mmCIF file of C-alpha atoms in Angstrom:
data_model
loop_
_atom_site.group_PDB
_atom_site.id
_atom_site.type_symbol
_atom_site.label_atom_id
_atom_site.label_comp_id
_atom_site.label_asym_id
_atom_site.label_seq_id
_atom_site.Cartn_x
_atom_site.Cartn_y
_atom_site.Cartn_z
ATOM 1 C CA UNK A 1164 368.433 25.462 111.872
ATOM 2 C CA UNK A 1165 369.070 22.622 109.295
ATOM 3 C CA UNK A 1166 372.449 22.549 107.411
ATOM 4 C CA UNK A 1167 372.133 21.303 104.017
ATOM 5 C CA UNK A 1168 375.231 20.078 102.389
ATOM 6 C CA UNK A 1169 375.993 18.903 98.758
ATOM 7 C CA UNK A 1170 379.089 17.261 97.156
ATOM 8 C CA UNK A 1171 380.979 17.879 95.020
ATOM 9 C CA UNK A 1172 380.492 21.534 94.753
ATOM 10 C CA UNK A 1173 381.780 21.412 90.814
ATOM 11 C CA UNK A 1174 381.889 18.637 88.392
ATOM 12 C CA UNK A 1175 382.994 18.584 84.976
ATOM 13 C CA UNK A 1176 382.271 15.346 82.832
ATOM 14 C CA UNK A 1177 382.577 14.271 79.359
ATOM 15 C CA UNK A 1178 379.668 13.552 77.569
ATOM 16 C CA UNK A 1179 378.752 9.854 78.093
ATOM 17 C CA UNK A 1180 380.164 9.898 81.729
ATOM 18 C CA UNK A 1181 378.082 8.795 84.437
ATOM 19 C CA UNK A 1182 377.931 10.759 87.994
ATOM 20 C CA UNK A 1183 376.685 10.762 91.482
ATOM 21 C CA UNK A 1184 375.606 13.907 93.458
ATOM 22 C CA UNK A 1185 375.261 13.896 97.227
ATOM 23 C CA UNK A 1186 372.781 15.667 99.316
ATOM 24 C CA UNK A 1187 373.516 15.403 103.362
ATOM 25 C CA UNK A 1188 371.158 17.043 105.765
ATOM 26 C CA UNK A 1189 371.814 17.714 109.516
ATOM 27 C CA UNK A 1190 368.179 16.831 110.870
ATOM 28 C CA UNK A 1191 365.451 14.715 109.683
ATOM 29 C CA UNK A 1192 363.298 16.039 107.113
ATOM 30 C CA UNK A 1193 359.580 15.391 105.952
ATOM 31 C CA UNK A 1194 360.175 16.614 102.153
ATOM 32 C CA UNK A 1195 363.047 16.408 99.887
ATOM 33 C CA UNK A 1196 363.298 17.354 96.203
ATOM 34 C CA UNK A 1197 366.071 17.626 93.706
ATOM 35 C CA UNK A 1198 366.049 20.250 91.180
ATOM 36 C CA UNK A 1199 368.451 21.200 87.891
ATOM 37 C CA UNK A 1200 368.708 24.970 87.562
ATOM 38 C CA UNK A 1201 369.228 25.856 83.974
ATOM 39 C CA UNK A 1202 371.927 28.681 82.593
ATOM 40 C CA UNK A 1203 368.431 31.026 82.292
ATOM 41 C CA UNK A 1204 367.722 30.570 85.999
ATOM 42 C CA UNK A 1205 364.936 28.344 85.808
ATOM 43 C CA UNK A 1206 364.361 25.366 88.386
ATOM 44 C CA UNK A 1207 363.147 21.957 86.725
ATOM 45 C CA UNK A 1208 361.834 19.780 88.916
ATOM 46 C CA UNK A 1209 363.554 16.241 88.976
ATOM 47 C CA UNK A 1210 362.341 14.662 91.717
ATOM 48 C CA UNK A 1211 360.184 14.763 94.969
ATOM 49 C CA UNK A 1212 361.630 11.614 97.005
ATOM 50 C CA UNK A 1213 361.703 12.315 100.595
ATOM 51 C CA UNK A 1214 362.795 8.586 101.058
ATOM 52 C CA UNK A 1215 363.169 5.389 98.673
ATOM 53 C CA UNK A 1216 364.307 5.337 95.081
ATOM 54 C CA UNK A 1217 362.911 6.715 91.901
ATOM 55 C CA UNK A 1218 363.924 6.821 88.304
ATOM 56 C CA UNK A 1219 363.345 9.023 85.160
ATOM 57 C CA UNK A 1220 365.027 8.016 82.307
ATOM 58 C CA UNK A 1221 368.820 8.435 82.633
ATOM 59 C CA UNK A 1222 368.276 10.399 85.933
ATOM 60 C CA UNK A 1223 367.530 8.113 89.193
ATOM 61 C CA UNK A 1224 367.630 9.084 93.026
ATOM 62 C CA UNK A 1225 367.715 7.606 96.433
ATOM 63 C CA UNK A 1226 367.101 9.293 99.562
ATOM 64 C CA UNK A 1227 367.878 7.252 102.900
ATOM 65 C CA UNK A 1228 366.119 9.482 105.370
ATOM 66 C CA UNK A 1229 367.169 7.544 108.453
ATOM 67 C CA UNK A 1230 371.030 8.253 107.568
ATOM 68 C CA UNK A 1231 370.012 11.745 106.291
ATOM 69 C CA UNK A 1232 371.190 11.699 102.853
ATOM 70 C CA UNK A 1233 370.021 11.676 99.162
ATOM 71 C CA UNK A 1234 371.913 10.872 95.919
ATOM 72 C CA UNK A 1235 371.079 11.775 92.251
ATOM 73 C CA UNK A 1236 372.658 9.671 89.696
ATOM 74 C CA UNK A 1237 373.313 10.695 86.202
ATOM 75 C CA UNK A 1238 374.092 8.317 83.380
ATOM 76 C CA UNK A 1239 375.202 8.950 79.982
ATOM 77 C CA UNK A 1240 375.434 12.508 80.463
ATOM 78 C CA UNK A 1241 374.752 14.972 77.752
ATOM 79 C CA UNK A 1242 375.595 18.665 77.354
ATOM 80 C CA UNK A 1243 372.046 19.556 77.957
ATOM 81 C CA UNK A 1244 372.614 18.122 81.753
ATOM 82 C CA UNK A 1245 375.211 21.288 82.288
ATOM 83 C CA UNK A 1246 373.861 23.745 84.976
ATOM 84 C CA UNK A 1247 373.417 23.544 88.804
ATOM 85 C CA UNK A 1248 371.856 20.704 90.816
ATOM 86 C CA UNK A 1249 370.161 21.680 93.990
ATOM 87 C CA UNK A 1250 368.598 19.479 96.797
ATOM 88 C CA UNK A 1251 366.097 21.103 98.944
ATOM 89 C CA UNK A 1252 364.411 19.685 101.969
ATOM 90 C CA UNK A 1253 361.761 20.416 104.136
ATOM 91 C CA UNK A 1254 362.440 20.542 108.077
ATOM 92 C CA UNK A 1255 360.025 18.976 110.140
ATOM 93 C CA UNK A 1256 358.024 20.868 112.701
ATOM 94 C CA UNK A 1257 358.550 24.118 110.629
ATOM 95 C CA UNK A 1258 354.636 24.616 110.379
ATOM 96 C CA UNK A 1259 354.993 24.839 106.680
ATOM 97 C CA UNK A 1260 355.855 23.197 103.911
ATOM 98 C CA UNK A 1261 358.882 25.449 103.357
ATOM 99 C CA UNK A 1262 362.326 24.288 101.737
ATOM 100 C CA UNK A 1263 365.889 25.009 102.813
ATOM 101 C CA UNK A 1264 368.235 24.453 99.894
ATOM 102 C CA UNK A 1265 371.547 23.062 99.592
ATOM 103 C CA UNK A 1266 374.801 24.653 98.509
ATOM 104 C CA UNK A 1267 374.501 23.131 94.811
ATOM 105 C CA UNK A 1268 376.429 21.232 92.638
ATOM 106 C CA UNK A 1269 377.671 22.868 89.388
ATOM 107 C CA UNK A 1270 377.848 20.424 86.712
ATOM 108 C CA UNK A 1271 379.339 21.110 82.995
ATOM 109 C CA UNK A 1272 379.309 18.366 80.390
ATOM 110 C CA UNK A 1273 382.067 18.949 77.673
ATOM 111 C CA UNK A 1274 381.232 17.516 74.302
ATOM 112 C CA UNK B 839 350.549 20.971 84.434
ATOM 113 C CA UNK B 840 351.805 22.882 87.479
ATOM 114 C CA UNK B 841 353.206 25.839 85.760
ATOM 115 C CA UNK B 842 354.075 28.821 87.787
ATOM 116 C CA UNK B 843 354.704 32.360 85.608
ATOM 117 C CA UNK B 844 356.381 35.716 86.916
ATOM 118 C CA UNK B 845 356.468 38.969 85.751
ATOM 119 C CA UNK B 846 358.352 40.864 84.639
ATOM 120 C CA UNK B 847 361.390 38.589 83.841
ATOM 121 C CA UNK B 848 363.668 41.553 84.235
ATOM 122 C CA UNK B 849 363.230 44.898 85.770
ATOM 123 C CA UNK B 850 365.691 47.844 86.101
ATOM 124 C CA UNK B 851 364.844 50.517 88.577
ATOM 125 C CA UNK B 852 366.154 53.565 90.121
ATOM 126 C CA UNK B 853 367.239 53.950 93.822
ATOM 127 C CA UNK B 854 364.596 54.778 96.139
ATOM 128 C CA UNK B 855 361.524 53.596 93.752
ATOM 129 C CA UNK B 856 359.602 50.433 94.402
ATOM 130 C CA UNK B 857 359.006 47.479 92.273
ATOM 131 C CA UNK B 858 356.317 44.960 92.281
ATOM 132 C CA UNK B 859 356.931 41.157 91.190
ATOM 133 C CA UNK B 860 353.751 39.042 90.338
ATOM 134 C CA UNK B 861 353.930 35.245 90.940
ATOM 135 C CA UNK B 862 350.819 33.050 89.276
ATOM 136 C CA UNK B 863 349.798 29.689 89.501
ATOM 137 C CA UNK B 864 348.527 29.260 85.786
ATOM 138 C CA UNK B 865 346.911 25.800 86.344
ATOM 139 C CA UNK B 866 346.287 25.235 89.708
ATOM 140 C CA UNK B 867 345.409 26.672 92.812
ATOM 141 C CA UNK B 868 348.115 27.133 95.428
ATOM 142 C CA UNK B 869 347.219 27.914 99.002
ATOM 143 C CA UNK B 870 351.109 28.596 99.651
ATOM 144 C CA UNK B 871 353.756 30.193 97.733
ATOM 145 C CA UNK B 872 356.954 30.905 98.779
ATOM 146 C CA UNK B 873 359.495 33.780 97.806
ATOM 147 C CA UNK B 874 363.346 33.015 97.345
ATOM 148 C CA UNK B 875 366.412 35.309 96.368
ATOM 149 C CA UNK B 876 369.460 34.240 94.878
ATOM 150 C CA UNK B 877 372.611 36.000 94.457
ATOM 151 C CA UNK B 878 375.347 35.102 91.568
ATOM 152 C CA UNK B 879 376.413 31.503 91.822
ATOM 153 C CA UNK B 880 375.120 30.964 95.100
ATOM 154 C CA UNK B 881 372.028 29.074 96.508
ATOM 155 C CA UNK B 882 368.171 30.231 97.080
ATOM 156 C CA UNK B 883 367.591 31.484 100.178
ATOM 157 C CA UNK B 884 363.999 31.534 101.418
ATOM 158 C CA UNK B 885 362.786 35.059 102.008
ATOM 159 C CA UNK B 886 358.834 34.398 102.924
ATOM 160 C CA UNK B 887 355.884 31.785 103.017
ATOM 161 C CA UNK B 888 352.938 33.418 101.586
ATOM 162 C CA UNK B 889 349.505 31.818 102.558
ATOM 163 C CA UNK B 890 346.320 33.050 100.508
ATOM 164 C CA UNK B 891 344.262 35.564 102.781
ATOM 165 C CA UNK B 892 346.765 35.890 105.685
ATOM 166 C CA UNK B 893 350.071 37.975 106.400
ATOM 167 C CA UNK B 894 353.211 36.401 105.006
ATOM 168 C CA UNK B 895 355.421 34.587 107.219
ATOM 169 C CA UNK B 896 359.339 36.045 107.074
ATOM 170 C CA UNK B 897 362.589 34.089 107.571
ATOM 171 C CA UNK B 898 364.813 35.640 110.157
ATOM 172 C CA UNK B 899 366.816 38.825 108.924
ATOM 173 C CA UNK B 900 364.421 39.343 106.079
ATOM 174 C CA UNK B 901 362.923 43.036 106.633
ATOM 175 C CA UNK B 902 359.015 42.736 105.993
ATOM 176 C CA UNK B 903 358.500 46.349 105.483
ATOM 177 C CA UNK B 904 361.091 46.274 102.895
ATOM 178 C CA UNK B 905 359.654 43.421 101.175
ATOM 179 C CA UNK B 906 356.080 43.431 101.234
ATOM 180 C CA UNK B 907 354.488 40.127 100.039
ATOM 181 C CA UNK B 908 350.479 39.917 99.034
ATOM 182 C CA UNK B 909 348.757 36.605 98.546
ATOM 183 C CA UNK B 910 345.424 38.040 97.252
ATOM 184 C CA UNK B 911 344.204 35.011 95.756
ATOM 185 C CA UNK B 912 344.888 31.260 95.092
ATOM 186 C CA UNK B 913 346.576 32.075 91.901
ATOM 187 C CA UNK B 914 348.591 35.346 92.579
ATOM 188 C CA UNK B 915 351.007 36.348 94.944
ATOM 189 C CA UNK B 916 352.956 39.696 94.684
ATOM 190 C CA UNK B 917 356.117 40.989 96.340
ATOM 191 C CA UNK B 918 356.828 44.740 96.106
ATOM 192 C CA UNK B 919 360.702 45.657 96.848
ATOM 193 C CA UNK B 920 360.127 49.030 98.791
ATOM 194 C CA UNK B 921 362.601 51.998 98.298
ATOM 195 C CA UNK B 922 365.103 49.858 96.525
ATOM 196 C CA UNK B 923 368.763 50.071 96.590
ATOM 197 C CA UNK B 924 371.515 48.647 94.531
ATOM 198 C CA UNK B 925 372.016 46.146 97.376
ATOM 199 C CA UNK B 926 368.720 44.722 96.559
ATOM 200 C CA UNK B 927 369.596 43.620 92.870
ATOM 201 C CA UNK B 928 369.266 40.001 92.881
ATOM 202 C CA UNK B 929 367.246 37.208 91.207
ATOM 203 C CA UNK B 930 363.811 36.749 92.874
ATOM 204 C CA UNK B 931 361.995 33.336 92.519
ATOM 205 C CA UNK B 932 358.759 32.460 93.580
ATOM 206 C CA UNK B 933 357.334 29.061 93.983
ATOM 207 C CA UNK B 934 353.892 27.315 94.799
ATOM 208 C CA UNK B 935 352.659 24.198 96.460
ATOM 209 C CA UNK B 936 350.375 22.366 94.681
ATOM 210 C CA UNK B 937 348.130 21.049 97.631
ATOM 211 C CA UNK B 938 347.773 22.389 101.279
ATOM 212 C CA UNK B 939 348.654 19.589 103.958
ATOM 213 C CA UNK B 940 350.169 16.282 103.275
ATOM 214 C CA UNK B 941 353.264 15.781 101.291
ATOM 215 C CA UNK B 942 353.560 18.217 98.439
ATOM 216 C CA UNK B 943 355.869 19.623 95.981
ATOM 217 C CA UNK B 944 356.744 23.056 94.907
ATOM 218 C CA UNK B 945 356.921 24.163 91.650
ATOM 219 C CA UNK B 946 359.113 27.263 90.736
ATOM 220 C CA UNK B 947 358.479 30.330 88.622
ATOM 221 C CA UNK B 948 361.125 31.327 85.850
ATOM 222 C CA UNK B 949 362.442 34.099 88.028
ATOM 223 C CA UNK B 950 362.790 37.871 87.929
ATOM 224 C CA UNK B 951 366.041 39.428 87.719
ATOM 225 C CA UNK B 952 365.927 43.053 89.683
ATOM 226 C CA UNK B 953 368.894 45.599 89.173
ATOM 227 C CA UNK B 954 368.825 48.712 91.186
ATOM 228 C CA UNK B 955 370.879 51.687 89.494
#
């Protein structure tokens, strides 16, 4: 099955710093989302981005589907950005719109 | 919009008993719902895909007789963990798709933390 690897696995930032999180996938995909899991376990939708670039405030994301990767940019990080970031991809030909989740990046932003 | 709720948010049960977890889409109709489990400091693992009015599709390695899924309406799916054992202790999360067919997003519930003693 499709493999989804995220890097780095762990990241510690000082408040105000910028960062780039990467998601590599081993096969073509028909869907891709980025999520932030907060300390209480809730997954928050950040971007639905199977291709192209999107921006929402301090966050932006780019997916290059032909090269099988997606990037999440966090600018001017805040302590509330702490948590785990997951990308999830939808394998084509699955017959459903199910997701396979990546390995995650655990982010800690220090005040 | 696109809010998904789960109930209960946490549950403790004794080994051998069954536990039912509800997943509801509050402000939209969800033809498809998904169930995931997550162990501490790990990623989410898809357990099954649930379609309204039909049998769930389970991922390889997931025991369908142990994890019973019912998607009785367009706003409600339930997961029943039967004869629970301590190794079933986990964080269970559901999601719902906004539309059927075409590109879609998944919206996630807040999760249910199950502890089996």
